[in-house]
Amino acid sequence: MRVKVLQTLKNIFLLIKFCSKTKQGKWGFCYAFIVISLKIVLIKISLEMIGWNKNFYNALEKYNLQEVVNQIGVFILLTLLGAITFLVSDYLRKISVITWRKVLNDTILDHWINNKAYWFLNNKPNEIDNPEQRIAEDCQLFVDKLTNEGFSFITQLIGLVTYFMLLWQITDNFVLSFNLLGFDISLSHYMVWLAPIYVIICSYLTHWLGSPLKALLIQQQHKEADYRFALTRFRESKEPIALLNGEKVERQILDQHFSDIMTNWYQLIKRQLFLGCFTRPYNLTVLQIPTFFALPIYLIGKVSLGSLMQISKTFSNVVVNLSWFIFNYHNLAELTACSHRLCQFINRARLIADIHNQQNQFQKDSQTLLINNLVIKNPDGKVLLKLPELRINKGESIILSGMSGIGKSTLFKLLSGIYPYYEGYFELPKANKLFLSQNPYFPMGGLAHAVAYPNPLLEKDLDSIKQILTEVGFLAQDIEQKLLDYDLNRLSGGEKQRLIIARILLHKPDWIFMDETTNALDKHSEHQLLKLLQTNLPTSSFIIISHSDVSSHFKQCNQIIL
């Protein structure tokens, strides 16, 4: 239990440290200071309201109409001041939420995108699942709970000390005397001691009933994210599903994901019901219990009605502040869960950064790609491909051929620095390189955005891009209609590969790695586009994975059968 609490606090403080990294994040602390100060003002207003209770009810007891009217005016003034202070405090708290969320979001995105962590995390789903959920939801949830429960804890602690001292003062003459089993017992300040005893017992019961909530909340987030991912995957794969009439199987998959959500949901609400069976009655009675505790003193005539109400109000504030843990248990469970997920994500991304840095050590200031005794394995250790030796000088090209599944594409992943399972040595030049996978990726936008990728589209490049699109076979009317805004997933396989050739022509890399980049084209179109590449990039080196021999299209090109 102690270890878990310390780990949770460590996670929370680490994330707070990230929130304070930038100038913008430091402004969030300024907002936080103002919010806490305003909440302290609310405590002062609450103290004035406690005094008002005594004066108002004493005036009622004495039938003093003028004083009653005056106290109503004081009540209205205190209410207005309290409302204005609360609204300003809440507004600034929400400003701090979006401020810190921006900083934390940027930090998590850096960990996810830098060093290609998004790739490595995707290949180990059992360790980190649904990273998009952690970025989109957990950052917002953490900051919201931190500013709500965190600020509340600080001010409740200050309020507790204040109300406790006041309760001690106004019960200075309170002595509860009674006889128990023949012993005379006297309790001085008994109202002061009753408050913590009452709350400690209730807090223990709350934790005992609610402790399983953390795991259930984490599971619920995971299962909700899995369901959203399945729906998105269904939408993105609508064409092959429709062609194969796979709706029945897809519906079964979606139903299974939702069934998992329902199963965990029932467990979650059952646990919340158990917790609510205690916390709800507690919430409803916590403001009345103090009056019952103070009744013995009032009934024996030691205090007036006003003093009774003052004591009751003060005791209630002490109990409410002590009950912060009970009232916020569910929110604290969510804060604990999301801080755990975010820190797990960050720690894993840091390990990946070390792997990526190790890969970068093979970038050399040379004009040669060199491989010696390279053995590529799958994650389970099974050997996929062996390359005893390979040397390619700048300007030379090779065609890699072989049976499907032997590791040709994995070789490209290794050379690009995103595959860590290998033995042996390889050396890459630091020159400009472009790796093109079997499945072409295009960003949101039109043809021009696809050609410019992975760089952002610049207006000065539009004329060059239009010219290149014409050269690779796009019609002029299609270029104008689809240049800046178009769903590129609607393009045919051949059109997508023409876009890839256009991308190569625009970027003019020194080393081009093409993984079956022209396999969707007819032979005539393939011949024309490869000739276009050779003509425009005569000094570039091409390393091409292809099941057909296209070496005749390039100078100084050999075919290697793997």
XYZ file of C-alpha atoms in Angstrom:
562
model
C 0.000 0.000 0.000
C 2.751 2.455 1.004
C 4.781 1.620 -2.125
C 1.756 2.266 -4.349
C 1.088 5.632 -2.714
C 4.740 6.678 -3.082
C 4.775 5.567 -6.733
C 1.580 7.519 -7.418
C 3.050 10.658 -5.834
C 6.253 10.145 -7.830
C 4.234 9.906 -11.054
C 2.217 13.028 -10.245
C 5.297 15.099 -9.380
C 7.049 13.958 -12.564
C 4.110 15.137 -14.665
C 3.955 18.434 -12.726
C 7.668 18.873 -13.519
C 6.883 18.467 -17.214
C 4.119 21.084 -16.879
C 6.648 23.614 -15.555
C 9.239 23.109 -18.318
C 8.226 26.049 -20.506
C 7.462 29.720 -19.997
C 3.834 28.968 -20.784
C 3.805 26.258 -18.117
C 5.219 28.671 -15.540
C 2.301 31.009 -16.250
C 0.087 28.111 -15.240
C 1.695 28.229 -11.786
C 0.894 31.945 -11.587
C -2.753 31.158 -12.291
C -2.585 28.387 -9.697
C -1.252 30.789 -7.056
C -4.085 33.245 -7.736
C -6.672 30.439 -7.633
C -5.409 29.159 -4.274
C -5.350 32.732 -2.925
C -8.961 33.235 -3.971
C -9.912 29.960 -2.319
C -8.327 31.227 0.895
C -10.525 34.326 0.524
C -13.474 31.928 0.306
C -12.368 30.413 3.623
C -12.408 33.910 5.149
C -15.902 34.458 3.750
C -16.931 31.098 5.219
C -15.631 32.197 8.631
C -17.698 35.350 8.365
C -20.691 33.180 7.457
C -20.123 31.122 10.618
C -20.218 34.315 12.669
C -23.316 35.343 10.782
C -25.046 32.101 11.838
C -24.581 32.998 15.507
C -25.778 36.591 15.109
C -28.761 35.723 12.912
C -30.148 32.911 15.076
C -29.591 34.903 18.268
C -31.579 37.728 16.722
C -34.339 35.273 15.828
C -34.354 33.852 19.351
C -34.747 37.394 20.782
C -37.330 38.455 18.127
C -35.072 41.414 17.231
C -36.578 42.415 13.870
C -34.081 45.205 13.112
C -31.106 42.929 13.715
C -32.712 40.166 11.622
C -33.039 42.603 8.675
C -29.432 43.733 9.144
C -28.211 40.132 9.162
C -30.151 39.376 5.984
C -28.248 42.249 4.343
C -24.950 40.837 5.624
C -25.953 37.408 4.244
C -26.655 38.885 0.784
C -23.315 40.724 0.773
C -21.356 37.627 1.840
C -23.194 35.527 -0.758
C -22.350 37.972 -3.565
C -18.709 38.162 -2.519
C -18.532 34.375 -2.267
C -20.138 33.871 -5.684
C -17.863 36.391 -7.437
C -14.734 34.973 -5.787
C -15.728 31.414 -6.685
C -16.493 32.242 -10.331
C -13.216 34.113 -10.838
C -11.332 31.263 -9.146
C -13.050 28.645 -11.307
C -12.391 30.652 -14.487
C -8.660 30.979 -13.724
C -8.479 27.289 -12.797
C -9.820 26.398 -16.227
C -7.275 28.738 -17.821
C -4.537 26.856 -15.970
C -6.055 23.555 -17.171
C -5.696 24.415 -20.863
C -2.281 26.035 -20.240
C -0.821 22.965 -18.562
C -2.602 20.603 -20.916
C -0.867 22.328 -23.850
C 2.556 21.884 -22.221
C 1.875 18.278 -21.197
C 0.386 17.476 -24.612
C 3.508 18.849 -26.322
C 5.740 16.802 -24.003
C 3.854 13.562 -24.636
C 3.793 14.221 -28.392
C 7.561 14.794 -28.335
C 8.077 11.464 -26.563
C 5.708 9.730 -28.986
C 6.999 11.177 -32.264
C 10.699 11.787 -31.569
C 13.006 8.816 -32.060
C 10.114 7.034 -33.805
C 8.617 5.865 -30.520
C 5.215 5.628 -32.208
C 6.624 2.814 -34.346
C 8.286 0.836 -31.567
C 5.308 1.229 -29.221
C 2.989 -0.006 -31.957
C 5.079 -3.166 -32.283
C 4.749 -3.959 -28.547
C 1.013 -3.564 -27.910
C 1.121 -5.516 -24.662
C 3.320 -2.850 -23.086
C 1.645 0.361 -24.316
C -1.782 0.216 -25.885
C -3.850 3.046 -27.334
C -1.214 5.811 -27.239
C -3.663 8.175 -28.947
C -5.989 7.817 -25.943
C -3.174 8.711 -23.561
C -2.416 11.827 -25.567
C -5.973 12.996 -26.239
C -7.724 11.972 -23.027
C -5.247 11.256 -20.249
C -3.439 14.601 -20.564
C -6.749 16.449 -20.234
C -7.962 14.189 -17.436
C -4.729 14.465 -15.444
C -4.549 18.265 -15.574
C -8.252 18.660 -14.802
C -8.092 16.346 -11.780
C -4.784 17.836 -10.623
C -6.076 21.412 -10.634
C -9.415 20.424 -9.139
C -8.373 17.963 -6.462
C -4.865 19.408 -6.005
C -5.992 22.992 -5.427
C -8.867 21.701 -3.318
C -6.475 19.690 -1.121
C -4.271 22.719 -0.401
C -7.165 24.994 0.478
C -8.965 22.285 2.438
C -5.816 21.787 4.489
C -5.617 25.517 5.234
C -9.329 25.594 5.977
C -9.053 22.576 8.259
C -6.464 24.267 10.468
C -8.534 27.467 10.517
C -11.844 25.781 11.362
C -10.170 23.468 13.873
C -8.736 26.434 15.782
C -12.103 28.194 15.700
C -13.920 25.088 16.940
C -11.414 24.764 19.780
C -11.986 28.393 20.708
C -15.783 28.367 20.736
C -15.968 25.047 22.621
C -13.473 26.143 25.255
C -16.009 25.726 28.055
C -17.598 22.565 26.643
C -17.189 19.639 28.998
C -19.269 16.529 28.443
C -19.657 14.601 31.736
C -21.259 11.188 32.091
C -21.044 7.988 34.093
C -19.951 4.776 32.396
C -19.893 1.518 34.349
C -19.547 3.395 37.625
C -16.779 5.684 36.369
C -17.245 9.444 36.094
C -15.927 10.621 32.709
C -15.417 14.229 31.605
C -14.465 15.137 28.034
C -13.184 18.682 27.446
C -13.599 20.036 23.900
C -15.388 16.803 23.036
C -16.684 18.291 19.739
C -13.080 18.808 18.601
C -12.136 15.162 19.185
C -15.323 13.729 17.716
C -14.663 15.239 14.263
C -11.409 13.417 13.365
C -12.520 10.137 14.971
C -15.758 10.220 12.982
C -14.007 11.024 9.681
C -11.117 8.556 10.143
C -13.548 5.689 10.605
C -15.562 6.778 7.552
C -12.422 7.298 5.433
C -11.213 3.788 6.173
C -14.565 2.339 5.152
C -14.499 4.421 1.950
C -11.066 3.139 0.957
C -11.952 -0.445 1.822
C -15.054 -0.305 -0.369
C -13.483 1.686 -3.227
C -9.922 0.318 -3.538
C -10.721 -1.885 -6.607
C -11.873 1.181 -8.558
C -8.423 2.087 -9.932
C -7.948 -1.188 -11.837
C -11.528 -1.137 -13.117
C -11.195 2.468 -14.332
C -7.961 1.641 -16.183
C -9.602 -1.375 -17.815
C -12.639 0.675 -18.816
C -10.431 3.261 -20.541
C -8.541 0.509 -22.383
C -11.670 -1.256 -23.570
C -13.339 1.977 -24.694
C -10.211 2.844 -26.685
C -10.068 -0.646 -28.239
C -13.669 -0.272 -29.377
C -12.983 3.155 -30.927
C -9.935 1.738 -32.692
C -11.979 -1.165 -34.102
C -14.608 1.263 -35.413
C -11.941 3.445 -37.017
C -10.261 0.423 -38.587
C -13.596 -0.706 -39.996
C -14.183 2.733 -41.540
C -10.685 2.950 -43.021
C -10.949 -0.559 -44.526
C -14.461 -0.167 -45.900
C -13.569 -1.019 -49.513
C -11.960 -4.468 -48.995
C -14.644 -5.322 -46.426
C -17.396 -4.418 -48.888
C -15.749 -6.361 -51.722
C -15.361 -9.462 -49.536
C -18.827 -9.136 -47.925
C -17.087 -9.266 -44.554
C -19.767 -7.352 -42.647
C -20.817 -10.369 -40.573
C -17.308 -11.029 -39.234
C -16.658 -7.329 -38.659
C -19.937 -7.048 -36.724
C -18.879 -9.977 -34.540
C -15.564 -8.230 -33.829
C -17.311 -4.970 -32.923
C -19.865 -6.806 -30.791
C -17.074 -8.574 -28.911
C -15.329 -5.279 -28.149
C -18.583 -3.759 -26.909
C -19.314 -6.879 -24.876
C -15.939 -6.378 -23.144
C -16.960 -2.796 -22.374
C -20.263 -3.968 -20.881
C -18.640 -6.673 -18.751
C -16.163 -4.243 -17.219
C -18.866 -1.573 -16.917
C -21.071 -3.853 -14.820
C -18.125 -4.623 -12.551
C -17.348 -0.908 -12.291
C -20.881 0.225 -11.452
C -21.271 -2.646 -8.972
C -18.193 -1.433 -7.128
C -19.424 2.168 -7.352
C -22.762 0.992 -5.941
C -21.024 -0.639 -2.967
C -19.059 2.550 -2.390
C -22.159 4.710 -2.852
C -24.103 2.712 -0.264
C -21.772 4.260 2.277
C -20.695 7.598 0.760
C -24.171 8.779 -0.297
C -25.724 8.517 3.199
C -22.537 10.073 4.537
C -22.849 13.014 2.120
C -26.516 13.532 3.041
C -25.947 13.457 6.799
C -22.538 15.070 7.202
C -24.044 18.551 7.690
C -26.679 17.367 10.186
C -24.503 15.117 12.356
C -22.745 18.090 14.030
C -26.061 19.421 15.320
C -26.838 16.047 16.893
C -23.400 15.939 18.530
C -23.862 19.446 19.980
C -27.436 18.873 21.247
C -26.395 17.671 24.742
C -24.822 21.068 25.520
C -27.794 22.986 24.130
C -30.394 20.854 25.914
C -28.825 21.450 29.316
C -28.956 25.207 28.626
C -25.246 25.985 28.386
C -25.455 27.667 24.950
C -27.953 29.781 23.049
C -29.553 28.748 19.765
C -27.184 31.054 17.896
C -24.148 29.524 19.580
C -25.507 26.051 18.766
C -25.790 26.967 15.087
C -22.293 28.521 15.150
C -20.840 25.369 16.684
C -22.771 23.178 14.272
C -21.566 25.172 11.251
C -17.933 25.151 12.434
C -18.029 21.422 13.202
C -19.566 20.798 9.774
C -16.717 22.692 8.092
C -14.141 20.697 10.056
C -15.820 17.425 9.093
C -16.215 18.476 5.448
C -12.530 19.390 5.225
C -11.506 16.166 6.945
C -13.828 14.288 4.574
C -12.005 15.546 1.462
C -10.646 12.038 0.858
C -14.140 10.515 1.027
C -15.778 13.090 -1.234
C -12.985 12.913 -3.824
C -12.194 9.192 -3.754
C -13.496 8.496 -7.256
C -11.660 11.517 -8.712
C -8.468 10.513 -6.913
C -8.767 7.024 -8.387
C -9.010 8.567 -11.873
C -6.030 10.853 -11.170
C -3.983 7.865 -9.996
C -4.956 5.784 -13.022
C -4.197 8.420 -15.662
C -0.890 9.474 -14.024
C 0.137 5.795 -14.041
C -0.704 5.444 -17.745
C 1.096 8.664 -18.742
C 4.270 7.860 -16.801
C 4.310 4.305 -18.137
C 4.085 5.787 -21.643
C 6.904 8.284 -20.999
C 9.225 5.720 -19.400
C 8.761 3.313 -22.286
C 9.374 6.099 -24.822
C 12.633 6.976 -23.056
C 13.872 3.401 -23.417
C 13.005 3.536 -27.099
C 15.070 6.723 -27.462
C 18.122 4.742 -26.300
C 17.448 2.079 -28.949
C 17.092 4.732 -31.646
C 20.325 6.445 -30.618
C 22.129 3.116 -30.896
C 20.810 2.767 -34.434
C 22.035 6.248 -35.369
C 25.635 5.294 -34.602
C 25.739 3.532 -37.975
C 25.394 6.844 -39.855
C 28.842 7.582 -41.279
C 30.415 10.423 -43.249
C 30.993 8.279 -46.306
C 29.630 7.679 -49.787
C 29.086 3.954 -49.280
C 26.434 1.627 -47.927
C 28.231 -1.298 -46.316
C 26.896 -4.551 -44.800
C 29.009 -7.253 -43.116
C 27.729 -10.547 -41.698
C 24.247 -9.153 -41.125
C 21.667 -11.530 -39.616
C 18.086 -10.223 -39.360
C 15.748 -11.934 -36.888
C 12.124 -11.633 -35.904
C 11.253 -10.497 -32.336
C 11.155 -14.149 -31.228
C 14.750 -14.725 -32.355
C 14.033 -16.689 -35.564
C 16.456 -15.878 -38.396
C 14.783 -14.206 -41.376
C 17.638 -13.132 -43.616
C 21.437 -13.436 -43.802
C 23.607 -11.022 -45.779
C 27.337 -11.935 -45.594
C 28.512 -8.835 -47.447
C 27.125 -5.981 -49.517
C 28.812 -2.788 -50.678
C 27.104 -0.067 -52.698
C 28.867 3.140 -53.690
C 27.056 6.395 -54.388
C 25.591 6.332 -57.902
C 25.338 2.534 -57.973
C 21.990 0.716 -57.688
C 20.783 -2.797 -56.893
C 17.595 -4.798 -57.263
C 16.785 -7.128 -54.341
C 14.640 -10.122 -55.302
C 13.528 -13.252 -53.524
C 10.617 -15.176 -52.073
C 7.982 -13.301 -50.112
C 8.435 -13.268 -46.357
C 12.216 -13.778 -46.238
C 12.907 -10.314 -44.778
C 13.480 -7.953 -47.717
C 11.152 -5.272 -46.330
C 12.543 -5.884 -42.842
C 16.005 -5.083 -44.220
C 14.737 -1.635 -45.228
C 13.266 -1.121 -41.751
C 16.617 -2.039 -40.237
C 18.534 0.352 -42.481
C 16.083 3.155 -41.686
C 16.671 2.651 -37.951
C 13.302 1.276 -36.867
C 14.107 -2.419 -36.463
C 16.324 -3.522 -33.551
C 16.426 -7.324 -33.950
C 19.658 -8.142 -35.754
C 23.298 -9.173 -35.451
C 26.253 -8.014 -37.490
C 27.353 -4.657 -38.846
C 26.018 -2.145 -41.337
C 27.077 1.358 -42.281
C 24.999 4.060 -43.947
C 26.024 7.387 -45.469
C 24.654 10.512 -43.781
C 23.472 11.823 -47.150
C 19.821 12.590 -47.881
C 17.817 9.343 -47.941
C 14.214 8.482 -48.765
C 12.602 5.197 -47.676
C 9.381 4.222 -49.453
C 7.286 1.341 -48.055
C 4.954 -1.026 -49.847
C 1.952 0.823 -48.454
C 2.229 4.467 -49.543
C 1.198 7.045 -46.974
C -0.251 10.450 -47.802
C -1.083 13.240 -45.361
C -4.420 15.020 -45.308
C -4.749 17.427 -48.202
C -4.439 17.056 -51.953
C -1.890 15.878 -54.511
C 0.541 18.696 -53.698
C 0.632 17.782 -49.988
C 1.331 14.148 -50.908
C 4.243 15.069 -53.184
C 5.792 17.503 -50.677
C 5.586 14.992 -47.796
C 7.513 14.440 -45.509
C 8.136 18.193 -45.755
C 5.324 20.713 -45.346
C 3.863 22.118 -48.541
C 5.327 25.520 -49.509
C 3.600 27.848 -51.928
C 6.836 28.385 -53.866
C 6.905 24.641 -54.713
C 3.431 24.506 -56.297
C 4.576 25.236 -59.872
C 7.305 22.576 -59.647
C 4.846 20.065 -58.193
C 2.325 20.689 -60.986
C 5.050 20.134 -63.576
C 6.189 16.914 -61.903
C 2.612 15.605 -61.630
C 2.223 16.139 -65.381
C 5.476 14.275 -66.028
C 4.376 11.223 -64.031
C 1.087 10.944 -65.921
C -1.630 12.962 -64.135
C -4.087 14.813 -66.349
C -4.119 18.611 -66.155
C -7.767 18.757 -65.079
C -7.164 16.233 -62.272
C -4.175 18.222 -61.075
C -6.222 21.426 -60.796
C -9.180 19.731 -59.073
C -7.192 17.590 -56.652
C -4.096 19.678 -56.037
C -4.865 21.061 -52.553
C -7.938 19.205 -51.319
C -8.847 15.615 -52.090
C -9.348 12.265 -50.354
C -6.246 10.539 -51.676
C -7.496 7.150 -50.486
C -9.849 7.257 -53.472
C -6.925 7.082 -55.905
C -6.159 3.794 -57.612
C -3.064 1.788 -56.697
C -1.304 2.934 -59.869
C -2.142 6.592 -59.214
C -0.768 6.329 -55.685
C 2.490 4.903 -57.030
C 2.738 7.733 -59.573
C 2.464 10.123 -56.619
C 5.373 8.314 -54.937
C 7.507 8.735 -58.063
C 6.553 12.435 -58.070
C 7.676 12.687 -54.440
C 11.088 11.252 -55.361
C 11.463 13.712 -58.232
C 10.666 16.690 -56.025
C 12.966 15.766 -53.123
C 15.871 14.470 -55.260
C 17.427 12.294 -52.496
C 20.912 10.830 -52.854
C 19.782 7.386 -51.696
C 16.344 5.993 -52.568
C 14.987 2.794 -51.028
C 11.933 1.556 -52.968
C 9.916 -1.418 -51.686
C 7.843 -2.661 -54.667
C 7.009 0.964 -55.393
C 5.993 0.277 -59.021
C 4.337 -3.152 -58.718
C 0.809 -1.758 -59.326
C 1.790 -0.207 -62.664
C 1.623 -1.856 -66.061
C 4.958 -2.699 -67.651
C 4.898 0.239 -70.057
C 4.132 2.792 -67.312
C 6.709 1.212 -65.004
C 9.343 1.471 -67.739
C 8.514 5.147 -68.401
C 8.591 6.196 -64.736
C 11.823 4.343 -63.889
C 13.440 5.904 -66.956
C 12.180 9.298 -65.732
C 13.857 8.714 -62.366
C 17.143 7.710 -63.980
C 17.091 10.734 -66.269
C 16.355 13.255 -63.500
C 18.488 11.647 -60.777
C 21.546 10.265 -62.597
C 23.847 10.437 -59.536
C 21.403 8.945 -57.007
C 21.607 5.363 -55.758
C 18.496 3.185 -55.959
C 18.002 0.147 -53.720
C 14.845 -1.496 -55.027
C 12.866 -4.485 -53.794
C 11.103 -6.016 -56.759
C 9.974 -9.434 -57.935
C 10.861 -8.507 -61.507
C 14.254 -7.541 -62.947
C 14.178 -3.808 -63.636
C 17.939 -3.389 -63.501
C 18.063 -2.493 -67.189
C 16.457 0.861 -66.384
C 19.434 1.991 -64.278
C 23.122 2.519 -64.857
C 25.535 0.447 -62.781
C 22.730 -1.737 -61.440
C 22.843 -5.397 -60.432
C 20.169 -7.807 -59.308
C 20.722 -9.765 -56.081
C 18.637 -12.863 -55.376
C 18.166 -13.280 -51.612
